[in-house]
Amino acid sequence: MSKFSVADHFYMQQALKEARRGRFSTSPNPAVGCVIVKDGAIVGSGFHHKAGEGHAEVMALKSAGNNVQGACCYVTLEPCSHYGRTPPCAKALVKAGVSRVVVAIEDPNPKVAGKGIAILQDAGVKVEVGLLESEAYKLNKAFFKSIQGKGPYVVAKVALSLDAKSALANGESKWITNEKSRRFVQKIRARADAIITGVNTVLADDPHLNVRYSELPKKVQKQCYLWNKQPLKVVLDSKGQLLDKLESLNLFKDGQSLIVMTDKERFKNFVFSKLQVEVTQKEDELNLFKINENIEVLLVKGDERGHVSLPEVLKALDKFSIRRVLVEAGATLVSRFIDEKLVDELFVFCAPKLLGQGARDAFITKAKEKLANALEFKLKKVKTLGDDVMLKYERKEGEECLPG
């Protein structure tokens, strides 16, 4: 028999609804929601809006005013126990006089990891953990993976035709999918901290790779508290082909961009010719260079073929507190991420079109000798978008996703 009542489930569901309101703005912090209940009624609720601002518990306490003595607090993540940009939430709950705290899931952050619960219990507060744990975990999968030292959570997006093609033989690909699908992609971008693409995609399509907030569904727009937030645009350009095109490409006209290279000599020649490039020492072990206020270059190791090493890119992004990465690129780069078992989540947008013989394949993964060796994903969601179909897959359980 469950130790949690029907009422407990209801109130934790309300806390999860609060948490989802912050999912587009809290990164690198997790999305957390909280409700405070007294005498069978919700007297306060709140969620974490963004890093540096009040946590969910603090927002809920403010909402409740002074009416919390002896109340029960439902929170989707263990209350913090350390001083960061905000004081410890566990101590705030103790000071407010709550008598019971129900936690959906413990915080894997080593700075917390049970310490928040211990503060509450030591003060005589009854604490119960594990209510709707799986729902709370799903909401913050990227945070959990990153904070446990496994690198950013990697999402890949692919648009294809019924015959699994991504473009015509001449490269034309705008637009395979319909407007509804493209608007849905804006939602995926809005949750990403960084978007990774390849140099060939930039040269062929000249994309902006930004979040067009006005195209998001009205319901989602209400959850976007940071309309000026744009993902870091990361271009894998091993030979530095874009260095001479920084002023002409759409990608570099707004937001922050990172060009990732392996060719040190090419970059040295660029630096020598421009003279104004300065080294930015964000991390001692990173070869990071500042081109201007919006563009930086990162030099990393190449793989055996001279391509940018994907694990090295993810390791570097992890140092920037990038939790969620969206790979929005051509078939070659997306397939590399899949082959190297770096993809946690895969969105496939299928349009009811047949591009025919000679069209370009949507996937170019490595050949398998046996069907048993085929890469597998688990289907999590199917959504119709007009005549298009969106298929959401997750890495199959047991398939290790290699850390960045």
mmCIF file of C-alpha atoms in Angstrom:
data_model
loop_
_atom_site.group_PDB
_atom_site.id
_atom_site.type_symbol
_atom_site.label_atom_id
_atom_site.label_comp_id
_atom_site.label_asym_id
_atom_site.label_seq_id
_atom_site.Cartn_x
_atom_site.Cartn_y
_atom_site.Cartn_z
ATOM 1 C CA MET A 1 0.000 0.000 0.000
ATOM 2 C CA SER A 2 1.323 3.447 -0.937
ATOM 3 C CA LYS A 3 2.332 5.750 1.897
ATOM 4 C CA PHE A 4 0.957 8.653 -0.153
ATOM 5 C CA SER A 5 -2.749 9.545 -0.208
ATOM 6 C CA VAL A 6 -4.924 10.565 -3.139
ATOM 7 C CA ALA A 7 -4.643 14.150 -1.890
ATOM 8 C CA ASP A 8 -0.837 13.878 -1.846
ATOM 9 C CA HIS A 9 -0.864 12.830 -5.499
ATOM 10 C CA PHE A 10 -3.146 15.724 -6.418
ATOM 11 C CA TYR A 11 -0.993 18.343 -4.705
ATOM 12 C CA MET A 12 2.235 16.970 -6.185
ATOM 13 C CA GLN A 13 0.634 17.125 -9.625
ATOM 14 C CA GLN A 14 -0.028 20.804 -8.964
ATOM 15 C CA ALA A 15 3.623 21.250 -7.973
ATOM 16 C CA LEU A 16 4.700 19.590 -11.228
ATOM 17 C CA LYS A 17 2.431 21.954 -13.180
ATOM 18 C CA GLU A 18 4.185 24.841 -11.458
ATOM 19 C CA ALA A 19 7.593 23.372 -12.313
ATOM 20 C CA ARG A 20 6.731 23.066 -16.012
ATOM 21 C CA ARG A 21 6.108 26.797 -16.139
ATOM 22 C CA GLY A 22 9.851 27.345 -15.766
ATOM 23 C CA ARG A 23 11.193 24.694 -18.127
ATOM 24 C CA PHE A 24 12.124 27.201 -20.844
ATOM 25 C CA SER A 25 14.006 29.621 -18.601
ATOM 26 C CA THR A 26 15.679 27.953 -15.588
ATOM 27 C CA SER A 27 18.734 26.308 -17.192
ATOM 28 C CA PRO A 28 21.393 25.660 -15.989
ATOM 29 C CA ASN A 29 19.216 25.242 -12.890
ATOM 30 C CA PRO A 30 16.489 22.583 -12.818
ATOM 31 C CA ALA A 31 12.803 23.410 -13.261
ATOM 32 C CA VAL A 32 11.190 23.126 -9.819
ATOM 33 C CA GLY A 33 7.658 23.713 -8.555
ATOM 34 C CA CYS A 34 6.193 23.934 -5.069
ATOM 35 C CA VAL A 35 2.768 24.174 -3.436
ATOM 36 C CA ILE A 36 2.001 24.727 0.248
ATOM 37 C CA VAL A 37 -1.156 23.178 1.707
ATOM 38 C CA LYS A 38 -2.875 23.976 4.995
ATOM 39 C CA ASP A 39 -6.232 22.740 6.286
ATOM 40 C CA GLY A 40 -6.911 20.981 2.982
ATOM 41 C CA ALA A 41 -6.352 23.995 0.749
ATOM 42 C CA ILE A 42 -3.449 25.381 -1.295
ATOM 43 C CA VAL A 43 -2.311 28.575 0.427
ATOM 44 C CA GLY A 44 0.809 29.213 -1.634
ATOM 45 C CA SER A 45 2.434 28.116 -4.887
ATOM 46 C CA GLY A 46 5.466 29.032 -6.933
ATOM 47 C CA PHE A 47 8.164 27.929 -9.335
ATOM 48 C CA HIS A 48 11.766 28.780 -10.091
ATOM 49 C CA HIS A 49 11.840 31.356 -12.899
ATOM 50 C CA LYS A 50 15.550 31.529 -13.738
ATOM 51 C CA ALA A 51 19.015 31.119 -12.249
ATOM 52 C CA GLY A 52 19.792 33.798 -9.691
ATOM 53 C CA GLU A 53 16.161 34.374 -8.737
ATOM 54 C CA GLY A 54 14.132 32.841 -5.911
ATOM 55 C CA HIS A 55 13.745 29.078 -5.844
ATOM 56 C CA ALA A 56 10.310 27.448 -5.993
ATOM 57 C CA GLU A 57 10.007 27.068 -2.209
ATOM 58 C CA VAL A 58 10.794 30.743 -1.617
ATOM 59 C CA MET A 59 8.280 31.821 -4.252
ATOM 60 C CA ALA A 60 5.609 29.596 -2.684
ATOM 61 C CA LEU A 61 6.332 30.951 0.813
ATOM 62 C CA LYS A 62 5.962 34.503 -0.462
ATOM 63 C CA SER A 63 2.686 33.535 -2.091
ATOM 64 C CA ALA A 64 1.405 32.054 1.174
ATOM 65 C CA GLY A 65 2.373 35.038 3.313
ATOM 66 C CA ASN A 66 2.369 34.192 7.033
ATOM 67 C CA ASN A 67 -0.120 31.346 6.719
ATOM 68 C CA VAL A 68 2.331 28.389 6.748
ATOM 69 C CA GLN A 69 2.778 27.354 10.395
ATOM 70 C CA GLY A 70 2.074 23.598 10.505
ATOM 71 C CA ALA A 71 1.470 23.430 6.737
ATOM 72 C CA CYS A 72 2.575 20.712 4.300
ATOM 73 C CA CYS A 73 4.929 21.577 1.466
ATOM 74 C CA TYR A 74 4.988 19.626 -1.820
ATOM 75 C CA VAL A 75 8.116 20.192 -3.890
ATOM 76 C CA THR A 76 9.288 18.462 -7.084
ATOM 77 C CA LEU A 77 12.990 18.426 -6.133
ATOM 78 C CA GLU A 78 14.772 18.172 -2.792
ATOM 79 C CA PRO A 79 15.105 21.637 -1.202
ATOM 80 C CA CYS A 80 18.629 23.030 -1.527
ATOM 81 C CA SER A 81 20.922 23.098 1.502
ATOM 82 C CA HIS A 82 23.748 25.394 0.409
ATOM 83 C CA TYR A 83 24.336 29.102 -0.070
ATOM 84 C CA GLY A 84 24.650 29.990 -3.746
ATOM 85 C CA ARG A 85 23.093 33.001 -5.398
ATOM 86 C CA THR A 86 20.134 32.361 -3.064
ATOM 87 C CA PRO A 87 19.947 31.121 0.571
ATOM 88 C CA PRO A 88 19.152 27.454 1.408
ATOM 89 C CA CYS A 89 15.481 26.596 0.832
ATOM 90 C CA ALA A 90 15.516 23.826 3.450
ATOM 91 C CA LYS A 91 16.328 26.372 6.160
ATOM 92 C CA ALA A 92 13.655 28.747 4.838
ATOM 93 C CA LEU A 93 11.033 26.001 5.204
ATOM 94 C CA VAL A 94 12.182 25.243 8.751
ATOM 95 C CA LYS A 95 12.047 28.918 9.683
ATOM 96 C CA ALA A 96 8.552 29.245 8.201
ATOM 97 C CA GLY A 97 7.308 26.443 10.450
ATOM 98 C CA VAL A 98 6.088 23.811 7.983
ATOM 99 C CA SER A 99 5.447 20.442 9.634
ATOM 100 C CA ARG A 100 5.711 18.110 6.630
ATOM 101 C CA VAL A 101 7.561 18.176 3.321
ATOM 102 C CA VAL A 102 6.800 15.782 0.461
ATOM 103 C CA VAL A 103 9.617 15.573 -2.103
ATOM 104 C CA ALA A 104 9.203 14.029 -5.556
ATOM 105 C CA ILE A 105 12.878 13.217 -6.084
ATOM 106 C CA GLU A 106 16.209 13.734 -4.345
ATOM 107 C CA ASP A 107 18.655 16.220 -5.853
ATOM 108 C CA PRO A 108 21.690 14.467 -7.434
ATOM 109 C CA ASN A 109 23.737 17.659 -7.117
ATOM 110 C CA PRO A 110 26.660 16.792 -4.787
ATOM 111 C CA LYS A 111 26.127 20.150 -3.047
ATOM 112 C CA VAL A 112 22.664 18.922 -1.977
ATOM 113 C CA ALA A 113 22.290 15.106 -2.327
ATOM 114 C CA GLY A 114 20.292 14.413 0.830
ATOM 115 C CA LYS A 115 21.598 17.346 2.830
ATOM 116 C CA GLY A 116 18.411 19.372 2.329
ATOM 117 C CA ILE A 117 16.339 16.471 3.613
ATOM 118 C CA ALA A 118 18.675 16.084 6.597
ATOM 119 C CA ILE A 119 18.265 19.767 7.559
ATOM 120 C CA LEU A 120 14.494 19.355 7.578
ATOM 121 C CA GLN A 121 14.532 16.108 9.540
ATOM 122 C CA ASP A 122 17.002 17.438 12.103
ATOM 123 C CA ALA A 123 14.560 20.311 12.736
ATOM 124 C CA GLY A 124 11.716 17.864 13.389
ATOM 125 C CA VAL A 125 10.005 18.247 10.017
ATOM 126 C CA LYS A 126 8.466 15.050 8.638
ATOM 127 C CA VAL A 127 9.930 14.343 5.192
ATOM 128 C CA GLU A 128 8.651 11.807 2.653
ATOM 129 C CA VAL A 129 10.378 11.193 -0.672
ATOM 130 C CA GLY A 130 9.415 9.495 -3.954
ATOM 131 C CA LEU A 131 5.946 10.764 -4.862
ATOM 132 C CA LEU A 132 5.638 10.960 -8.690
ATOM 133 C CA GLU A 133 9.402 10.504 -8.897
ATOM 134 C CA SER A 134 9.429 9.417 -12.554
ATOM 135 C CA GLU A 135 7.493 12.519 -13.651
ATOM 136 C CA ALA A 136 9.891 14.754 -11.739
ATOM 137 C CA TYR A 137 12.862 12.973 -13.284
ATOM 138 C CA LYS A 138 11.524 13.347 -16.844
ATOM 139 C CA LEU A 139 11.115 17.076 -16.361
ATOM 140 C CA ASN A 140 14.811 17.535 -15.519
ATOM 141 C CA LYS A 141 16.560 14.727 -17.399
ATOM 142 C CA ALA A 142 19.116 17.116 -18.862
ATOM 143 C CA PHE A 143 19.971 18.583 -15.453
ATOM 144 C CA PHE A 144 20.295 15.141 -13.844
ATOM 145 C CA LYS A 145 22.587 13.818 -16.580
ATOM 146 C CA SER A 146 24.833 16.878 -16.551
ATOM 147 C CA ILE A 147 25.085 17.302 -12.780
ATOM 148 C CA GLN A 148 26.112 13.642 -12.464
ATOM 149 C CA GLY A 149 29.125 14.274 -14.699
ATOM 150 C CA LYS A 150 27.783 12.570 -17.841
ATOM 151 C CA GLY A 151 27.819 15.675 -20.043
ATOM 152 C CA PRO A 152 24.989 17.513 -21.807
ATOM 153 C CA TYR A 153 21.717 15.817 -22.734
ATOM 154 C CA VAL A 154 21.782 15.476 -26.534
ATOM 155 C CA VAL A 155 18.652 15.882 -28.644
ATOM 156 C CA ALA A 156 18.802 15.325 -32.400
ATOM 157 C CA LYS A 157 16.211 16.529 -34.906
ATOM 158 C CA VAL A 158 15.652 15.105 -38.395
ATOM 159 C CA ALA A 159 13.158 16.063 -41.107
ATOM 160 C CA LEU A 160 12.526 13.478 -43.794
ATOM 161 C CA SER A 161 10.184 12.298 -46.524
ATOM 162 C CA LEU A 162 8.192 9.074 -46.647
ATOM 163 C CA ASP A 163 11.097 7.449 -48.490
ATOM 164 C CA ALA A 164 13.522 8.578 -45.741
ATOM 165 C CA LYS A 165 15.162 11.354 -47.746
ATOM 166 C CA SER A 166 16.263 14.715 -46.399
ATOM 167 C CA ALA A 167 16.820 16.620 -49.660
ATOM 168 C CA LEU A 168 16.644 16.375 -53.409
ATOM 169 C CA ALA A 169 19.738 15.329 -55.332
ATOM 170 C CA ASN A 170 20.585 19.009 -55.942
ATOM 171 C CA GLY A 171 20.459 19.715 -52.208
ATOM 172 C CA GLU A 172 17.087 21.473 -52.102
ATOM 173 C CA SER A 173 15.390 20.777 -48.769
ATOM 174 C CA LYS A 174 13.191 23.833 -47.994
ATOM 175 C CA TRP A 175 10.662 22.844 -47.070
ATOM 176 C CA ILE A 176 10.134 19.097 -46.716
ATOM 177 C CA THR A 177 7.939 19.473 -43.642
ATOM 178 C CA ASN A 178 4.975 21.810 -43.195
ATOM 179 C CA GLU A 179 4.583 24.995 -41.185
ATOM 180 C CA LYS A 180 3.167 23.204 -38.132
ATOM 181 C CA SER A 181 6.253 21.007 -37.932
ATOM 182 C CA ARG A 182 8.546 23.995 -38.247
ATOM 183 C CA ARG A 183 6.676 25.776 -35.456
ATOM 184 C CA PHE A 184 7.062 22.692 -33.264
ATOM 185 C CA VAL A 185 10.818 22.823 -33.865
ATOM 186 C CA GLN A 186 10.811 26.302 -32.302
ATOM 187 C CA LYS A 187 9.572 24.685 -29.086
ATOM 188 C CA ILE A 188 12.463 22.204 -29.163
ATOM 189 C CA ARG A 189 14.926 25.030 -29.785
ATOM 190 C CA ALA A 190 13.470 27.067 -26.919
ATOM 191 C CA ARG A 191 14.420 24.346 -24.428
ATOM 192 C CA ALA A 192 17.967 23.970 -25.776
ATOM 193 C CA ASP A 193 20.979 25.698 -24.244
ATOM 194 C CA ALA A 194 22.965 25.183 -27.433
ATOM 195 C CA ILE A 195 22.304 24.183 -31.044
ATOM 196 C CA ILE A 196 25.014 22.233 -32.859
ATOM 197 C CA THR A 197 25.223 22.290 -36.636
ATOM 198 C CA GLY A 198 27.843 21.638 -39.289
ATOM 199 C CA VAL A 199 29.710 23.950 -41.610
ATOM 200 C CA ASN A 200 28.095 22.435 -44.712
ATOM 201 C CA THR A 201 24.603 23.180 -43.380
ATOM 202 C CA VAL A 202 25.576 26.791 -42.722
ATOM 203 C CA LEU A 203 27.102 27.236 -46.180
ATOM 204 C CA ALA A 204 24.175 25.559 -47.944
ATOM 205 C CA ASP A 205 21.205 27.009 -46.031
ATOM 206 C CA ASP A 206 22.544 30.176 -44.331
ATOM 207 C CA PRO A 207 20.257 29.556 -41.307
ATOM 208 C CA HIS A 208 19.619 31.867 -38.329
ATOM 209 C CA LEU A 209 19.236 28.947 -35.879
ATOM 210 C CA ASN A 210 17.405 31.165 -33.414
ATOM 211 C CA VAL A 211 14.203 30.740 -31.425
ATOM 212 C CA ARG A 212 11.315 32.567 -33.059
ATOM 213 C CA TYR A 213 9.197 33.034 -29.956
ATOM 214 C CA SER A 214 6.270 34.534 -31.861
ATOM 215 C CA GLU A 215 5.824 31.200 -33.664
ATOM 216 C CA LEU A 216 5.469 29.181 -30.474
ATOM 217 C CA PRO A 217 2.011 27.968 -29.419
ATOM 218 C CA LYS A 218 0.195 30.507 -27.227
ATOM 219 C CA LYS A 219 0.309 28.119 -24.265
ATOM 220 C CA VAL A 220 4.077 27.787 -24.604
ATOM 221 C CA GLN A 221 4.553 31.542 -25.053
ATOM 222 C CA LYS A 222 3.045 32.066 -21.597
ATOM 223 C CA GLN A 223 5.773 29.820 -20.155
ATOM 224 C CA CYS A 224 8.616 31.708 -21.808
ATOM 225 C CA TYR A 225 9.692 34.270 -19.253
ATOM 226 C CA LEU A 226 12.924 35.078 -21.081
ATOM 227 C CA TRP A 227 11.967 36.039 -24.616
ATOM 228 C CA ASN A 228 15.490 37.301 -25.247
ATOM 229 C CA LYS A 229 17.059 33.946 -24.361
ATOM 230 C CA GLN A 230 18.713 32.352 -27.394
ATOM 231 C CA PRO A 231 20.695 29.087 -27.508
ATOM 232 C CA LEU A 232 24.417 29.243 -28.105
ATOM 233 C CA LYS A 233 24.984 28.489 -31.805
ATOM 234 C CA VAL A 234 27.802 25.952 -32.202
ATOM 235 C CA VAL A 235 29.244 25.307 -35.669
ATOM 236 C CA LEU A 236 31.612 22.397 -36.265
ATOM 237 C CA ASP A 237 34.022 23.806 -38.841
ATOM 238 C CA SER A 238 37.274 21.841 -38.594
ATOM 239 C CA LYS A 239 39.071 23.814 -41.341
ATOM 240 C CA GLY A 240 37.709 27.243 -40.438
ATOM 241 C CA GLN A 241 35.811 27.797 -43.685
ATOM 242 C CA LEU A 242 33.520 30.322 -42.007
ATOM 243 C CA LEU A 243 36.228 32.631 -40.682
ATOM 244 C CA ASP A 244 36.147 34.742 -43.837
ATOM 245 C CA LYS A 245 32.335 34.877 -43.891
ATOM 246 C CA LEU A 246 31.574 36.145 -40.383
ATOM 247 C CA GLU A 247 30.002 39.385 -41.590
ATOM 248 C CA SER A 248 27.852 37.893 -44.336
ATOM 249 C CA LEU A 249 26.172 34.860 -42.764
ATOM 250 C CA ASN A 250 22.845 35.065 -40.905
ATOM 251 C CA LEU A 251 24.135 32.818 -38.144
ATOM 252 C CA PHE A 252 26.469 35.500 -36.846
ATOM 253 C CA LYS A 253 24.136 38.490 -37.063
ATOM 254 C CA ASP A 254 22.623 37.991 -33.612
ATOM 255 C CA GLY A 255 23.084 35.916 -30.467
ATOM 256 C CA GLN A 256 26.244 34.123 -29.363
ATOM 257 C CA SER A 257 28.142 31.759 -31.653
ATOM 258 C CA LEU A 258 30.971 29.289 -31.152
ATOM 259 C CA ILE A 259 33.040 28.019 -34.094
ATOM 260 C CA VAL A 260 34.756 24.720 -33.296
ATOM 261 C CA MET A 261 37.944 23.998 -35.264
ATOM 262 C CA THR A 262 40.801 21.504 -35.375
ATOM 263 C CA ASP A 263 43.090 23.322 -37.835
ATOM 264 C CA LYS A 264 45.386 25.395 -35.609
ATOM 265 C CA GLU A 265 47.505 26.703 -38.485
ATOM 266 C CA ARG A 266 44.452 28.025 -40.306
ATOM 267 C CA PHE A 267 43.346 29.810 -37.158
ATOM 268 C CA LYS A 268 46.825 31.234 -36.497
ATOM 269 C CA ASN A 269 46.857 32.682 -40.009
ATOM 270 C CA PHE A 270 43.444 34.212 -39.410
ATOM 271 C CA VAL A 271 44.609 35.731 -36.124
ATOM 272 C CA PHE A 272 47.723 37.145 -37.759
ATOM 273 C CA SER A 273 45.718 38.767 -40.549
ATOM 274 C CA LYS A 274 43.081 40.260 -38.245
ATOM 275 C CA LEU A 275 45.380 41.316 -35.378
ATOM 276 C CA GLN A 276 42.525 42.123 -32.968
ATOM 277 C CA VAL A 277 41.744 38.597 -31.734
ATOM 278 C CA GLU A 278 42.276 38.090 -27.998
ATOM 279 C CA VAL A 279 42.511 34.878 -25.984
ATOM 280 C CA THR A 280 39.640 34.275 -23.592
ATOM 281 C CA GLN A 281 40.668 32.083 -20.670
ATOM 282 C CA LYS A 282 37.286 30.784 -19.538
ATOM 283 C CA GLU A 283 38.869 27.452 -18.657
ATOM 284 C CA ASP A 284 42.612 26.842 -18.403
ATOM 285 C CA GLU A 285 42.455 23.644 -20.443
ATOM 286 C CA LEU A 286 40.298 25.097 -23.216
ATOM 287 C CA ASN A 287 41.795 26.743 -26.300
ATOM 288 C CA LEU A 288 39.099 29.393 -26.480
ATOM 289 C CA PHE A 289 39.547 32.597 -28.462
ATOM 290 C CA LYS A 290 37.388 35.673 -28.707
ATOM 291 C CA ILE A 291 36.760 37.103 -32.176
ATOM 292 C CA ASN A 292 34.298 39.774 -31.078
ATOM 293 C CA GLU A 293 31.526 40.225 -28.503
ATOM 294 C CA ASN A 294 29.339 37.620 -30.208
ATOM 295 C CA ILE A 295 31.735 35.071 -31.712
ATOM 296 C CA GLU A 296 34.349 32.788 -30.174
ATOM 297 C CA VAL A 297 36.519 30.020 -31.624
ATOM 298 C CA LEU A 298 37.278 26.780 -29.809
ATOM 299 C CA LEU A 299 40.192 24.609 -30.921
ATOM 300 C CA VAL A 300 39.730 20.903 -30.132
ATOM 301 C CA LYS A 301 41.274 17.598 -31.075
ATOM 302 C CA GLY A 302 40.259 15.940 -34.293
ATOM 303 C CA ASP A 303 39.198 12.324 -34.669
ATOM 304 C CA GLU A 304 40.959 9.748 -36.836
ATOM 305 C CA ARG A 305 39.445 11.318 -39.968
ATOM 306 C CA GLY A 306 40.345 14.867 -39.024
ATOM 307 C CA HIS A 307 36.805 15.785 -38.068
ATOM 308 C CA VAL A 308 35.997 17.658 -34.897
ATOM 309 C CA SER A 309 35.831 15.172 -32.013
ATOM 310 C CA LEU A 310 32.204 15.106 -30.860
ATOM 311 C CA PRO A 311 32.993 13.976 -27.282
ATOM 312 C CA GLU A 312 35.507 16.828 -27.002
ATOM 313 C CA VAL A 313 32.833 19.311 -28.100
ATOM 314 C CA LEU A 314 30.395 17.996 -25.501
ATOM 315 C CA LYS A 315 33.055 18.107 -22.789
ATOM 316 C CA ALA A 316 33.735 21.751 -23.595
ATOM 317 C CA LEU A 317 30.036 22.654 -23.604
ATOM 318 C CA ASP A 318 29.640 20.914 -20.259
ATOM 319 C CA LYS A 319 32.222 23.308 -18.817
ATOM 320 C CA PHE A 320 29.981 26.186 -19.938
ATOM 321 C CA SER A 321 27.089 24.651 -17.912
ATOM 322 C CA ILE A 322 25.281 23.688 -21.113
ATOM 323 C CA ARG A 323 22.686 21.126 -19.994
ATOM 324 C CA ARG A 324 20.686 20.433 -23.165
ATOM 325 C CA VAL A 325 22.075 20.366 -26.708
ATOM 326 C CA LEU A 326 20.064 20.220 -29.926
ATOM 327 C CA VAL A 327 21.792 18.754 -32.980
ATOM 328 C CA GLU A 328 20.155 20.369 -36.004
ATOM 329 C CA ALA A 329 22.338 19.500 -38.952
ATOM 330 C CA GLY A 330 22.702 17.459 -42.118
ATOM 331 C CA ALA A 331 22.523 13.683 -42.338
ATOM 332 C CA THR A 332 26.275 13.179 -41.977
ATOM 333 C CA LEU A 333 26.675 15.012 -38.673
ATOM 334 C CA VAL A 334 23.449 13.712 -37.128
ATOM 335 C CA SER A 335 24.473 10.176 -38.097
ATOM 336 C CA ARG A 336 27.884 10.665 -36.477
ATOM 337 C CA PHE A 337 26.208 11.570 -33.197
ATOM 338 C CA ILE A 338 24.006 8.468 -33.486
ATOM 339 C CA ASP A 339 26.876 6.141 -34.426
ATOM 340 C CA GLU A 340 28.948 7.366 -31.490
ATOM 341 C CA LYS A 341 26.018 6.712 -29.132
ATOM 342 C CA LEU A 342 25.785 10.322 -28.040
ATOM 343 C CA VAL A 343 22.074 10.880 -28.745
ATOM 344 C CA ASP A 344 19.656 10.691 -25.805
ATOM 345 C CA GLU A 345 16.540 11.812 -27.665
ATOM 346 C CA LEU A 346 15.602 11.828 -31.347
ATOM 347 C CA PHE A 347 12.808 13.819 -33.019
ATOM 348 C CA VAL A 348 11.829 12.647 -36.495
ATOM 349 C CA PHE A 349 9.466 14.822 -38.545
ATOM 350 C CA CYS A 350 8.050 12.832 -41.449
ATOM 351 C CA ALA A 351 6.351 14.590 -44.358
ATOM 352 C CA PRO A 352 3.961 12.815 -46.787
ATOM 353 C CA LYS A 353 6.245 13.310 -49.769
ATOM 354 C CA LEU A 354 8.307 10.985 -51.956
ATOM 355 C CA LEU A 355 11.539 12.572 -53.168
ATOM 356 C CA GLY A 356 12.493 9.669 -55.418
ATOM 357 C CA GLN A 357 15.703 8.056 -56.601
ATOM 358 C CA GLY A 358 18.857 10.079 -56.257
ATOM 359 C CA ALA A 359 17.520 12.122 -53.343
ATOM 360 C CA ARG A 360 19.772 12.405 -50.310
ATOM 361 C CA ASP A 361 19.352 9.973 -47.426
ATOM 362 C CA ALA A 362 18.177 11.324 -44.076
ATOM 363 C CA PHE A 363 20.577 9.011 -42.207
ATOM 364 C CA ILE A 364 24.071 7.858 -43.138
ATOM 365 C CA THR A 365 24.896 5.618 -40.201
ATOM 366 C CA LYS A 366 27.538 2.913 -40.359
ATOM 367 C CA ALA A 367 26.637 -0.383 -42.014
ATOM 368 C CA LYS A 368 25.816 -3.287 -39.706
ATOM 369 C CA GLU A 369 26.868 -6.864 -40.369
ATOM 370 C CA LYS A 370 23.947 -8.319 -38.414
ATOM 371 C CA LEU A 371 20.398 -7.122 -37.783
ATOM 372 C CA ALA A 372 20.988 -7.785 -34.096
ATOM 373 C CA ASN A 373 23.622 -5.021 -34.144
ATOM 374 C CA ALA A 374 21.228 -2.387 -35.469
ATOM 375 C CA LEU A 375 20.935 0.760 -33.383
ATOM 376 C CA GLU A 376 17.583 0.925 -31.619
ATOM 377 C CA PHE A 377 15.539 3.700 -30.041
ATOM 378 C CA LYS A 378 12.377 3.522 -27.952
ATOM 379 C CA LEU A 379 9.279 5.274 -29.281
ATOM 380 C CA LYS A 380 7.927 7.708 -26.654
ATOM 381 C CA LYS A 381 5.463 9.908 -28.510
ATOM 382 C CA VAL A 382 3.593 10.238 -31.806
ATOM 383 C CA LYS A 383 1.985 13.533 -32.781
ATOM 384 C CA THR A 384 0.253 14.560 -35.999
ATOM 385 C CA LEU A 385 1.085 18.037 -37.236
ATOM 386 C CA GLY A 386 -1.300 18.580 -40.120
ATOM 387 C CA ASP A 387 -0.304 15.909 -42.651
ATOM 388 C CA ASP A 388 3.143 15.539 -41.052
ATOM 389 C CA VAL A 389 3.909 13.100 -38.240
ATOM 390 C CA MET A 390 6.309 13.771 -35.395
ATOM 391 C CA LEU A 391 7.963 10.728 -33.829
ATOM 392 C CA LYS A 392 9.819 11.198 -30.561
ATOM 393 C CA TYR A 393 12.320 8.513 -29.614
ATOM 394 C CA GLU A 394 14.588 8.035 -26.626
ATOM 395 C CA ARG A 395 17.731 6.003 -26.280
ATOM 396 C CA LYS A 396 16.757 2.416 -25.588
ATOM 397 C CA GLU A 397 17.270 1.268 -22.005
ATOM 398 C CA GLY A 398 20.523 -0.623 -21.709
ATOM 399 C CA GLU A 399 22.135 1.289 -24.594
ATOM 400 C CA GLU A 400 24.838 3.310 -22.921
ATOM 401 C CA CYS A 401 24.916 6.940 -23.977
ATOM 402 C CA LEU A 402 28.575 7.843 -23.772
ATOM 403 C CA PRO A 403 29.359 10.869 -21.587
ATOM 404 C CA GLY A 404 30.618 14.058 -23.156
#
